[in-house]
XYZ file of C-alpha atoms in Angstrom:
700
model
C -178.801 4.677 -88.276
C -180.981 2.278 -90.191
C -177.787 0.314 -91.280
C -176.573 -0.154 -87.648
C -177.428 -3.085 -85.430
C -178.913 -2.468 -81.975
C -175.506 -2.779 -80.192
C -173.890 -0.136 -82.421
C -176.857 2.187 -81.906
C -176.518 1.836 -78.130
C -172.753 2.495 -78.240
C -173.223 5.606 -80.380
C -175.859 6.874 -77.931
C -173.445 6.423 -75.049
C -170.707 8.264 -76.909
C -173.044 11.268 -77.558
C -173.923 11.355 -73.850
C -170.237 11.411 -72.872
C -169.452 14.271 -75.331
C -172.388 16.308 -73.955
C -171.181 15.781 -70.402
C -167.635 16.844 -71.330
C -168.842 19.990 -72.986
C -170.884 20.933 -70.022
C -167.944 20.366 -67.679
C -165.775 22.604 -69.882
C -168.286 25.404 -69.851
C -168.411 25.195 -66.013
C -164.565 25.200 -65.804
C -164.058 28.186 -68.077
C -165.520 30.809 -65.702
C -163.578 29.277 -62.820
C -160.392 29.626 -64.862
C -161.236 33.199 -65.717
C -161.639 34.038 -62.029
C -158.303 32.455 -61.129
C -155.635 34.224 -59.013
C -153.769 37.118 -60.628
C -150.028 37.857 -60.728
C -150.015 39.717 -57.410
C -151.922 36.938 -55.695
C -149.489 34.364 -57.165
C -146.473 36.325 -55.918
C -148.061 36.705 -52.486
C -148.722 32.947 -52.419
C -145.158 32.184 -53.541
C -143.764 34.568 -50.813
C -145.998 33.045 -48.203
C -144.827 29.534 -49.219
C -141.146 30.640 -49.083
C -141.554 32.312 -45.667
C -143.386 29.278 -44.326
C -140.690 27.025 -45.651
C -137.854 29.035 -44.073
C -139.728 29.189 -40.733
C -140.334 25.419 -40.943
C -136.642 24.709 -41.582
C -135.623 26.759 -38.497
C -138.246 25.000 -36.506
C -136.956 21.627 -37.666
C -133.366 22.491 -36.755
C -133.451 20.415 -33.542
C -134.878 17.494 -35.481
C -132.079 17.948 -38.066
C -129.327 17.604 -35.475
C -131.034 14.487 -33.961
C -131.370 13.097 -37.473
C -127.737 13.551 -38.249
C -126.683 12.044 -34.951
C -129.027 9.124 -35.300
C -127.967 8.495 -38.940
C -124.255 8.461 -37.986
C -125.128 6.241 -35.026
C -126.971 3.884 -37.386
C -123.908 3.903 -39.696
C -121.619 2.932 -36.822
C -124.186 0.431 -35.549
C -123.963 -1.375 -38.889
C -127.610 -0.989 -39.915
C -126.867 1.063 -43.057
C -123.689 -0.226 -44.660
C -122.940 -3.348 -42.649
C -120.492 -3.682 -39.708
C -118.572 -0.439 -39.216
C -115.232 -2.138 -38.945
C -115.831 -3.839 -42.329
C -116.787 -0.471 -43.830
C -113.710 1.263 -42.375
C -111.598 -1.615 -43.584
C -113.132 -1.419 -47.058
C -112.434 2.332 -47.204
C -108.853 1.718 -45.959
C -108.220 -0.956 -48.635
C -109.708 1.202 -51.451
C -107.636 4.230 -50.392
C -104.431 2.171 -49.966
C -104.859 0.604 -53.423
C -105.683 3.860 -55.000
C -102.867 5.877 -53.444
C -100.362 3.011 -54.215
C -101.319 3.070 -57.877
C -101.127 6.841 -57.987
C -97.744 6.783 -56.162
C -96.483 4.284 -58.770
C -97.600 6.514 -61.680
C -95.965 9.574 -59.944
C -92.746 7.637 -59.708
C -92.805 6.725 -63.335
C -93.287 10.387 -64.247
C -90.927 11.741 -61.551
C -88.378 12.912 -64.152
C -91.024 14.854 -66.057
C -92.260 16.430 -62.769
C -88.703 17.406 -61.780
C -88.313 19.059 -65.146
C -91.448 21.116 -64.699
C -90.420 21.975 -61.079
C -87.017 23.250 -62.145
C -87.837 24.938 -65.408
C -88.818 28.598 -65.699
C -90.835 29.555 -68.734
C -89.710 32.408 -70.909
C -93.037 33.200 -72.584
C -96.838 32.557 -72.386
C -96.601 29.535 -74.695
C -94.136 27.777 -72.549
C -96.126 28.648 -69.412
C -99.300 27.084 -70.913
C -97.274 24.047 -71.969
C -95.786 23.502 -68.515
C -98.975 24.004 -66.557
C -100.936 21.809 -68.950
C -98.335 19.076 -68.641
C -98.395 19.339 -64.896
C -102.248 19.354 -64.808
C -102.271 16.285 -67.108
C -99.931 14.443 -64.857
C -101.994 15.367 -61.742
C -105.316 14.455 -63.423
C -103.766 11.280 -64.786
C -102.745 10.247 -61.295
C -106.286 10.945 -59.981
C -107.850 8.915 -62.887
C -105.571 5.990 -61.992
C -106.538 6.390 -58.433
C -110.250 6.385 -59.249
C -110.019 3.333 -61.625
C -107.879 1.260 -59.214
C -110.203 2.187 -56.265
C -113.290 1.084 -58.227
C -111.670 -2.205 -59.366
C -110.456 -3.074 -55.838
C -113.873 -2.180 -54.409
C -115.551 -4.565 -56.796
C -112.993 -7.361 -56.103
C -112.255 -6.992 -52.433
C -115.647 -5.774 -50.981
C -118.427 -8.435 -51.409
C -121.354 -6.672 -49.729
C -123.001 -4.263 -52.204
C -124.194 -1.912 -49.482
C -120.715 -1.706 -47.842
C -119.097 -1.287 -51.258
C -121.509 1.525 -52.181
C -120.971 3.519 -49.015
C -117.211 2.940 -49.062
C -116.986 4.218 -52.635
C -119.165 7.255 -51.742
C -116.920 8.112 -48.862
C -113.820 7.863 -51.058
C -115.337 9.880 -53.883
C -116.963 12.671 -51.848
C -114.430 13.103 -49.073
C -111.139 12.320 -50.852
C -111.452 12.330 -54.636
C -113.656 15.407 -55.164
C -111.493 17.883 -53.101
C -108.247 16.580 -54.739
C -109.860 16.930 -58.214
C -110.878 20.571 -57.492
C -107.393 21.288 -55.987
C -105.741 19.985 -59.209
C -107.948 22.279 -61.368
C -107.248 25.234 -59.162
C -103.617 24.505 -59.196
C -103.670 24.569 -62.993
C -105.368 28.033 -63.097
C -103.781 29.725 -60.035
C -100.392 27.998 -59.463
C -100.476 29.217 -55.778
C -96.875 28.367 -55.050
C -95.246 29.363 -58.346
C -95.924 32.783 -59.650
C -94.124 32.240 -62.909
C -96.613 29.396 -63.810
C -99.692 31.388 -63.032
C -102.064 31.737 -66.066
C -103.903 34.651 -64.536
C -102.748 38.039 -63.337
C -103.164 37.635 -59.540
C -100.876 38.323 -56.612
C -99.759 35.543 -54.329
C -102.240 36.343 -51.570
C -105.194 36.148 -53.890
C -104.007 32.997 -55.574
C -103.378 31.228 -52.242
C -106.632 32.457 -50.705
C -108.696 31.234 -53.641
C -106.891 27.888 -53.826
C -107.115 27.013 -50.056
C -110.654 28.367 -49.580
C -112.201 26.542 -52.507
C -110.341 23.344 -51.744
C -111.586 23.395 -48.145
C -115.065 24.331 -49.398
C -115.335 21.364 -51.645
C -114.015 19.125 -48.920
C -116.906 20.283 -46.755
C -119.313 19.863 -49.658
C -118.081 16.349 -50.101
C -118.612 15.560 -46.383
C -122.065 17.157 -46.488
C -122.995 15.064 -49.587
C -121.879 11.882 -47.869
C -123.826 12.719 -44.688
C -126.878 13.329 -46.920
C -126.577 9.889 -48.440
C -126.162 8.376 -45.020
C -129.253 10.154 -43.766
C -131.193 8.878 -46.846
C -129.942 5.330 -46.080
C -131.061 5.750 -42.492
C -134.584 6.771 -43.631
C -134.654 10.138 -41.838
C -136.945 12.754 -43.310
C -134.890 15.871 -42.486
C -133.223 15.999 -45.824
C -134.939 19.188 -46.963
C -133.828 21.101 -43.878
C -130.291 19.664 -44.263
C -130.013 20.797 -47.855
C -131.354 24.246 -46.877
C -128.700 24.914 -44.255
C -125.853 23.307 -46.162
C -126.745 25.333 -49.277
C -126.960 28.533 -47.254
C -123.585 27.847 -45.624
C -121.916 27.066 -48.936
C -123.286 30.086 -50.691
C -122.365 32.310 -47.757
C -118.850 30.835 -47.736
C -118.420 31.611 -51.487
C -119.713 35.147 -51.149
C -117.267 35.742 -48.287
C -114.335 34.352 -50.320
C -115.242 36.613 -53.287
C -115.600 39.622 -50.999
C -112.159 39.001 -49.516
C -110.578 38.474 -52.913
C -112.638 41.156 -54.821
C -109.584 43.314 -55.610
C -107.612 40.276 -56.709
C -110.528 39.198 -58.983
C -110.494 42.658 -60.521
C -106.754 42.257 -61.331
C -107.454 38.838 -62.770
C -110.071 40.322 -65.163
C -107.787 43.192 -66.151
C -104.946 40.788 -66.835
C -101.739 42.208 -68.353
C -103.413 44.956 -70.310
C -101.101 47.979 -70.397
C -103.890 50.261 -71.543
C -107.179 48.639 -70.673
C -110.365 50.046 -72.163
C -112.889 51.796 -70.014
C -115.365 48.988 -70.657
C -112.944 46.424 -69.390
C -112.118 48.460 -66.298
C -115.812 48.877 -65.469
C -116.465 45.146 -65.951
C -113.491 44.243 -63.851
C -114.711 46.410 -60.864
C -118.292 45.359 -61.327
C -117.848 41.581 -61.738
C -117.041 40.537 -58.125
C -120.129 42.415 -56.834
C -122.314 40.973 -59.697
C -120.987 37.476 -58.750
C -122.005 37.921 -55.112
C -125.481 39.273 -56.072
C -125.975 36.403 -58.579
C -125.027 33.776 -56.020
C -127.491 35.205 -53.542
C -130.198 35.362 -56.271
C -129.423 31.819 -57.350
C -129.792 30.541 -53.787
C -133.128 32.400 -53.336
C -134.315 31.033 -56.672
C -133.547 27.522 -55.616
C -135.383 27.851 -52.349
C -138.422 29.572 -53.853
C -138.831 26.957 -56.547
C -138.449 24.267 -53.817
C -141.125 25.981 -51.726
C -143.376 25.785 -54.781
C -142.791 22.080 -55.210
C -140.511 22.455 -58.334
C -137.398 20.316 -57.986
C -135.775 21.338 -61.261
C -133.021 23.337 -59.492
C -131.184 20.835 -57.381
C -128.207 21.591 -55.239
C -125.803 20.104 -57.781
C -127.159 22.285 -60.560
C -127.048 25.332 -58.353
C -123.374 24.609 -57.548
C -122.613 24.184 -61.212
C -124.054 27.645 -62.072
C -122.137 29.192 -59.260
C -118.947 27.661 -60.459
C -119.554 29.099 -64.033
C -120.198 32.523 -62.626
C -117.182 32.554 -60.262
C -114.726 31.230 -62.772
C -115.986 33.370 -65.621
C -113.042 35.787 -65.180
C -110.642 32.931 -65.608
C -112.427 32.025 -68.858
C -112.146 35.695 -69.989
C -108.497 35.767 -69.274
C -108.038 32.553 -71.134
C -109.880 34.100 -74.091
C -107.589 37.089 -74.059
C -104.564 34.805 -73.907
C -105.788 32.910 -76.910
C -106.533 36.061 -78.848
C -103.048 37.398 -78.204
C -101.702 34.447 -80.128
C -104.124 34.442 -83.012
C -104.061 38.215 -83.739
C -101.897 38.820 -86.885
C -98.876 40.910 -86.265
C -98.736 44.599 -87.270
C -97.392 44.744 -90.861
C -97.168 48.482 -91.156
C -95.444 51.309 -89.278
C -96.462 54.516 -87.677
C -99.107 55.633 -85.125
C -102.008 54.704 -87.496
C -100.890 51.128 -87.894
C -100.214 50.910 -84.079
C -103.705 52.180 -83.147
C -105.299 49.904 -85.810
C -103.377 46.875 -84.485
C -104.640 47.593 -80.967
C -108.173 48.031 -82.274
C -107.860 44.711 -84.098
C -106.959 42.972 -80.868
C -109.917 44.631 -79.129
C -112.319 43.439 -81.846
C -111.059 39.873 -81.555
C -111.533 40.012 -77.753
C -115.004 41.430 -78.065
C -116.102 38.823 -80.616
C -114.585 36.044 -78.484
C -116.437 37.446 -75.374
C -119.738 37.466 -77.212
C -119.226 33.816 -78.060
C -118.175 33.063 -74.418
C -121.213 34.856 -73.071
C -123.544 33.065 -75.489
C -121.961 29.746 -74.349
C -122.423 30.631 -70.682
C -126.046 31.676 -71.187
C -126.868 28.442 -73.051
C -125.152 26.326 -70.386
C -126.823 28.115 -67.558
C -130.173 27.750 -69.356
C -129.521 24.019 -69.700
C -128.659 23.747 -66.093
C -131.926 25.457 -65.185
C -133.778 23.065 -67.494
C -134.342 25.580 -70.328
C -133.397 24.697 -73.900
C -132.951 28.247 -75.247
C -132.157 27.077 -78.771
C -135.506 25.253 -78.935
C -137.405 28.490 -78.338
C -136.970 29.440 -81.980
C -138.252 26.045 -83.362
C -141.492 25.740 -85.282
C -143.121 23.855 -82.465
C -142.536 26.700 -80.018
C -144.868 29.621 -79.335
C -144.885 32.584 -81.742
C -143.787 34.970 -78.987
C -140.775 32.827 -78.029
C -139.801 32.207 -81.648
C -140.061 35.902 -82.582
C -138.109 36.948 -79.448
C -135.272 34.519 -80.223
C -135.081 35.649 -83.783
C -135.144 39.302 -82.659
C -132.221 38.621 -80.336
C -130.412 36.739 -83.114
C -130.841 39.696 -85.470
C -129.377 42.072 -82.878
C -126.412 39.606 -82.272
C -125.870 39.263 -86.022
C -125.919 43.101 -86.323
C -123.374 43.503 -83.515
C -121.181 40.851 -85.078
C -121.314 42.570 -88.454
C -120.360 45.827 -86.604
C -117.362 44.150 -85.003
C -116.309 42.334 -88.244
C -116.396 45.757 -90.022
C -114.190 47.220 -87.359
C -111.935 44.220 -87.490
C -111.566 44.400 -91.277
C -110.876 48.120 -91.365
C -108.439 47.854 -88.435
C -106.739 44.894 -90.095
C -106.195 46.854 -93.263
C -105.015 49.993 -91.371
C -102.527 47.802 -89.479
C -100.791 47.325 -92.828
C -100.437 51.133 -93.181
C -96.972 52.447 -93.720
C -97.259 56.205 -94.404
C -94.202 58.408 -95.195
C -91.933 59.027 -92.281
C -92.897 61.896 -90.068
C -91.531 65.035 -91.772
C -92.877 67.733 -89.609
C -90.101 70.080 -88.426
C -90.015 72.297 -85.360
C -89.485 75.247 -87.678
C -92.185 74.206 -90.120
C -94.646 76.825 -91.270
C -96.930 74.364 -92.928
C -97.713 70.676 -92.924
C -95.292 67.988 -93.942
C -95.992 64.713 -95.690
C -99.487 63.415 -95.124
C -100.793 60.015 -94.102
C -101.351 57.238 -96.601
C -104.391 57.019 -98.784
C -105.687 53.978 -96.921
C -105.550 55.868 -93.652
C -107.567 58.658 -95.259
C -110.361 56.693 -96.999
C -110.967 53.637 -94.718
C -112.223 55.634 -91.649
C -114.933 57.183 -93.950
C -115.769 53.774 -95.339
C -116.126 52.391 -91.780
C -118.617 55.163 -90.927
C -120.711 54.429 -94.088
C -120.704 50.692 -93.341
C -121.549 51.145 -89.680
C -124.523 53.460 -90.514
C -125.641 50.857 -93.043
C -125.460 48.040 -90.483
C -127.362 50.011 -87.848
C -130.143 50.943 -90.271
C -130.542 47.377 -91.625
C -130.385 45.767 -88.153
C -132.901 48.305 -86.762
C -135.362 47.695 -89.681
C -135.101 43.903 -89.494
C -135.420 43.883 -85.717
C -138.533 46.122 -85.948
C -139.980 43.878 -88.614
C -139.519 40.787 -86.440
C -141.360 42.495 -83.546
C -144.400 42.787 -85.892
C -143.940 46.445 -86.864
C -144.647 47.152 -90.517
C -141.535 48.837 -91.857
C -142.998 49.534 -95.308
C -144.313 53.058 -94.181
C -140.907 53.709 -92.667
C -139.239 52.879 -96.003
C -141.651 54.989 -97.905
C -141.223 57.878 -95.402
C -137.457 57.610 -95.690
C -137.721 57.751 -99.494
C -139.921 60.869 -99.344
C -137.589 62.561 -96.834
C -134.566 61.582 -99.017
C -136.230 63.304 -102.050
C -137.101 66.415 -99.948
C -133.523 66.548 -98.731
C -132.207 66.042 -102.216
C -134.271 69.008 -103.612
C -133.957 71.280 -100.578
C -130.315 70.664 -99.839
C -128.704 70.673 -103.205
C -125.579 72.318 -101.763
C -125.216 69.404 -99.328
C -125.508 66.841 -102.151
C -122.956 68.835 -104.138
C -120.521 68.849 -101.213
C -120.879 65.061 -100.728
C -120.497 64.224 -104.451
C -117.579 66.562 -104.845
C -115.891 65.046 -101.827
C -116.365 61.552 -103.259
C -114.575 62.604 -106.466
C -111.800 64.347 -104.602
C -111.188 61.159 -102.606
C -111.313 59.039 -105.764
C -108.726 61.282 -107.403
C -106.515 61.101 -104.277
C -106.357 64.847 -104.284
C -105.495 65.121 -100.572
C -104.708 63.042 -97.569
C -104.716 63.581 -93.812
C -101.809 65.751 -92.614
C -101.104 67.371 -95.960
C -100.898 71.153 -96.567
C -103.278 72.359 -99.231
C -104.519 75.566 -100.776
C -108.219 75.567 -101.611
C -108.180 78.926 -103.373
C -109.605 80.698 -100.329
C -107.889 79.008 -97.363
C -104.667 77.320 -96.642
C -103.865 74.843 -93.891
C -103.026 71.356 -92.795
C -105.776 68.772 -93.119
C -106.776 67.697 -89.620
C -110.103 66.040 -90.329
C -111.966 64.691 -93.248
C -115.784 64.203 -93.186
C -118.375 63.307 -95.776
C -119.190 67.019 -96.453
C -116.176 69.141 -95.594
C -112.460 69.482 -94.783
C -111.068 70.885 -91.548
C -107.817 72.813 -92.127
C -105.495 74.185 -89.498
C -103.948 77.424 -90.758
C -100.327 78.500 -90.223
C -101.452 80.931 -87.441
C -103.589 78.285 -85.694
C -106.963 79.193 -87.100
C -109.310 76.325 -88.132
C -110.956 76.548 -91.558
C -114.066 74.470 -92.457
C -114.115 74.129 -96.214
C -117.053 72.361 -97.873
C -116.030 70.262 -100.861
C -118.452 71.964 -103.197
C -116.812 75.385 -102.537
C -113.358 74.337 -103.665
C -112.799 75.718 -107.271
C -109.227 74.579 -107.431
C -107.111 72.648 -104.951
C -103.347 72.910 -104.737
C -101.472 70.239 -102.660
C -98.215 71.614 -101.231
C -97.161 68.458 -99.448
C -97.230 65.765 -102.048
C -93.989 63.854 -102.538
C -91.335 66.642 -102.512
C -90.846 70.391 -102.111
C -88.559 72.828 -103.952
C -87.548 75.988 -102.158
C -85.797 78.896 -103.890
C -83.771 81.474 -101.958
C -82.676 84.925 -103.208
C -79.637 86.901 -102.036
C -78.769 90.490 -103.110
C -74.978 91.274 -103.446
C -73.190 94.369 -104.627
C -72.692 94.931 -108.393
C -68.986 94.229 -108.269
C -69.413 90.730 -106.677
C -67.944 87.667 -108.536
C -71.074 85.675 -109.404
C -69.118 82.551 -110.246
C -67.517 82.581 -106.810
C -70.908 82.855 -105.208
C -72.082 79.879 -107.225
C -69.181 77.783 -105.976
C -69.779 78.887 -102.451
C -73.391 77.854 -102.721
C -72.368 74.409 -104.035
C -69.947 73.959 -101.144
C -72.626 74.904 -98.608
C -75.011 72.421 -100.192
C -72.460 69.551 -100.004
C -71.745 70.356 -96.375
C -75.491 70.257 -95.421
C -75.989 67.009 -97.394
C -73.372 65.368 -95.087
C -75.012 66.603 -91.911
C -76.671 63.849 -90.013
C -79.603 66.012 -89.277
C -80.569 66.735 -92.923
C -78.994 64.003 -95.067
C -82.138 61.819 -95.001
C -84.403 64.859 -95.781
C -82.674 66.475 -98.629
C -83.669 65.009 -102.016
C -81.433 67.508 -103.965
C -78.581 69.608 -102.462
C -78.570 73.413 -102.331
C -76.957 74.934 -105.365
C -76.757 78.280 -107.155
C -78.884 79.090 -110.140
C -76.936 82.182 -111.239
C -78.251 85.695 -111.568
C -82.018 85.921 -111.145
C -82.521 89.682 -111.298
C -80.764 93.069 -111.205
C -82.272 95.957 -109.300
C -81.227 99.392 -108.158
C -79.431 97.923 -105.091
C -77.315 95.162 -106.604
C -77.388 91.733 -108.256
C -79.979 89.180 -107.133
C -78.523 85.653 -107.076
C -80.711 82.583 -106.480
C -80.181 79.104 -105.099
C -82.534 76.155 -104.633
C -82.802 72.837 -102.955
C -85.293 69.979 -102.801
C -86.505 68.259 -99.526
C -89.232 66.110 -98.210
C -92.460 67.981 -97.361
C -92.174 69.932 -94.116
C -88.369 69.698 -93.821
C -87.549 72.695 -96.070
C -87.723 75.233 -93.261
C -85.035 73.699 -91.080
C -82.747 73.334 -94.057
C -83.513 76.938 -95.060
C -82.513 78.215 -91.605
C -79.215 76.261 -91.804
C -78.462 77.715 -95.317
C -79.083 81.258 -94.178
C -76.678 80.823 -91.261
C -73.982 79.206 -93.406
C -74.318 81.750 -96.265
C -73.925 84.651 -93.867
C -70.744 83.032 -92.311
C -69.268 82.059 -95.704
C -69.816 85.513 -97.192
C -68.129 87.079 -94.239
C -65.182 84.763 -94.499
C -64.779 85.450 -98.273
C -65.243 89.238 -98.075
C -68.630 89.345 -99.729
C -71.173 91.781 -98.326
C -74.881 91.771 -98.852
C -76.085 94.730 -100.837
C -78.025 97.463 -99.134
C -79.527 100.715 -100.320
C -77.260 103.765 -100.339
C -77.992 107.425 -100.891
C -75.169 109.343 -102.481
C -75.022 113.138 -102.334
C -72.686 114.665 -104.874
C -71.318 118.129 -104.004
C -69.485 120.553 -106.217
C -65.714 120.446 -105.794
C -65.652 124.108 -104.696
C -68.193 123.482 -101.924
C -66.700 124.105 -98.469
C -69.010 122.823 -95.787
C -68.525 122.673 -92.134
C -69.360 119.714 -89.900
C -72.845 121.023 -89.088
C -73.769 121.488 -92.721
C -72.565 117.954 -93.571
C -74.616 116.506 -90.731
C -77.672 118.402 -92.083
C -77.109 116.938 -95.547
C -76.756 113.388 -94.194
C -80.028 113.715 -92.263
C -81.858 114.970 -95.327
C -80.494 112.121 -97.362
C -81.590 109.513 -94.829
C -85.049 111.030 -94.614
C -85.394 110.894 -98.478
C -84.325 107.254 -98.479
C -86.851 106.399 -95.797
C -89.602 108.191 -97.625
C -88.708 106.283 -100.825
C -88.955 102.906 -99.029
C -92.444 103.875 -97.711
C -93.908 104.572 -101.138
C -96.552 102.070 -102.400
C -95.518 99.579 -105.044
C -97.602 101.218 -107.602
C -95.684 104.486 -107.165
């Protein structure tokens, strides 16, 4: 202080006094802020303001009509845009010049328009090409109309006020409805069903086209009247916007209600087998659109009653347009996806199902991107920069919330990408041709190895994605996941020690799959159970037995696995013939039967080696046992066996060969003289002895 001059000391003293006064004022304001209105009081205040605003608008309705009449009267009196005859003349000149330029452009492109009019597209690509060309011609004519109208207005109309209102009348009343009509014609093609990009019947397409074209014509007239009222200086603009907005929103809701079934068809598109989620969304969307439009109108009015002008009528209309036309965007997404999905490279039901799943994954990923785009655009229209919430300059809550949502979105995308990759690989699947026969007693050829392993890999990857996404999301919410990880480790050790059998089953299953020991659809023998593999899990196999029973076999309990359906099957058949049969003749007959069956259309693709004789296999007390064998694809051996049995029986009969059967011979002395009754008694005794011999156990 001793180094300061008197003026500096005085200035420092004044500064200290100001700081003390500011601190005292802050201490007095703090209690007042703490005692401010709560959420309930704020809602009651907002509701009271909204109710008062609505009541005020209805009370001001007579003033609104008088303001409109007086504004139009002022326009015709020439106090707003100059003499009315000059204004009308300016509008007529602008329209004449614009329409003349557009007519000239249409004449120059008449040949192209005639080609579009007379050509019928053969596929979706040609349809998109034709409607895009037609929309380009229509929009090109409108752009020429607008440019020429603007130039003529600047050249021919000298008064700025007259020129401004003339251009406003042309833009709002003429140009805007025609622009909307061109866009709707591109999407709906109300008069040409073959050029329609969406799946809608003629009644729905024409209803949407005409109603929205008329709606935007009314909107244009309303906007022009609003500008006239502002030029006349009337103060009923708020009431005017209230009733016009109410009428427009009510009109849109009525149009959607009338076309709700048609909008459902548009969302479903040409899907032959739509998913349950798509069906629910298609039924739900029209009602959601109507509810959202009503909510949007209420939001605009409530914010206006609170003095917030962020949601203007133009922004509200833009949001409504996005919501109403979202089904068209979804249909466009599905159309694009149908062209970028790679074709199915494999064959069979697995490849077909995987190809369909691939298309669904592409559609879901595209829908997520479309939904994110719509949310960002709607946020922008509402004045919210959703991307900036995650910035360093934002609040911690907003930043963490955005990152949390991004983690969930990334997890979902990882889930879909996993499904997409697995389905894309399965779409290349080409398993052996179906070999199951109606007479089959056990499974035929199984599915491919990729169709067996990839579904298990998908389960493992999906569990991993869910776990990581959940942990990262919880961490972003401020939850300490270290105890969770430690607890999971302890539980894992406990499970490892307490469920050693489970671990053994899982490890054994991994090695079985690595060795390609079995595949879905194959018939195997596990040492204790036989059956066709119907399901493979991480711990066990599910086998369907030959009598329909289901066997659940843990991998760890399989001591030895025999695969009876891998690559090919050899079947050996035995036939017993009398001792005096010519074995060489039987061999030749077997060879002939095998050649005949190989030439049959039913079996020629299934037989890998023909039926042929193998000579004498055994000799018993009945006759000679001859054997034949053949090789087929897995599962086809039973039908071939039935055909061989039928042909062998017929061929033996034609060649005088009989099948051996047991005989009991009773030798009587030459001097024996028996009557018929005694002979019958001997025959009965011999038959009984033969039957008793057949019933003896094998050990006897």
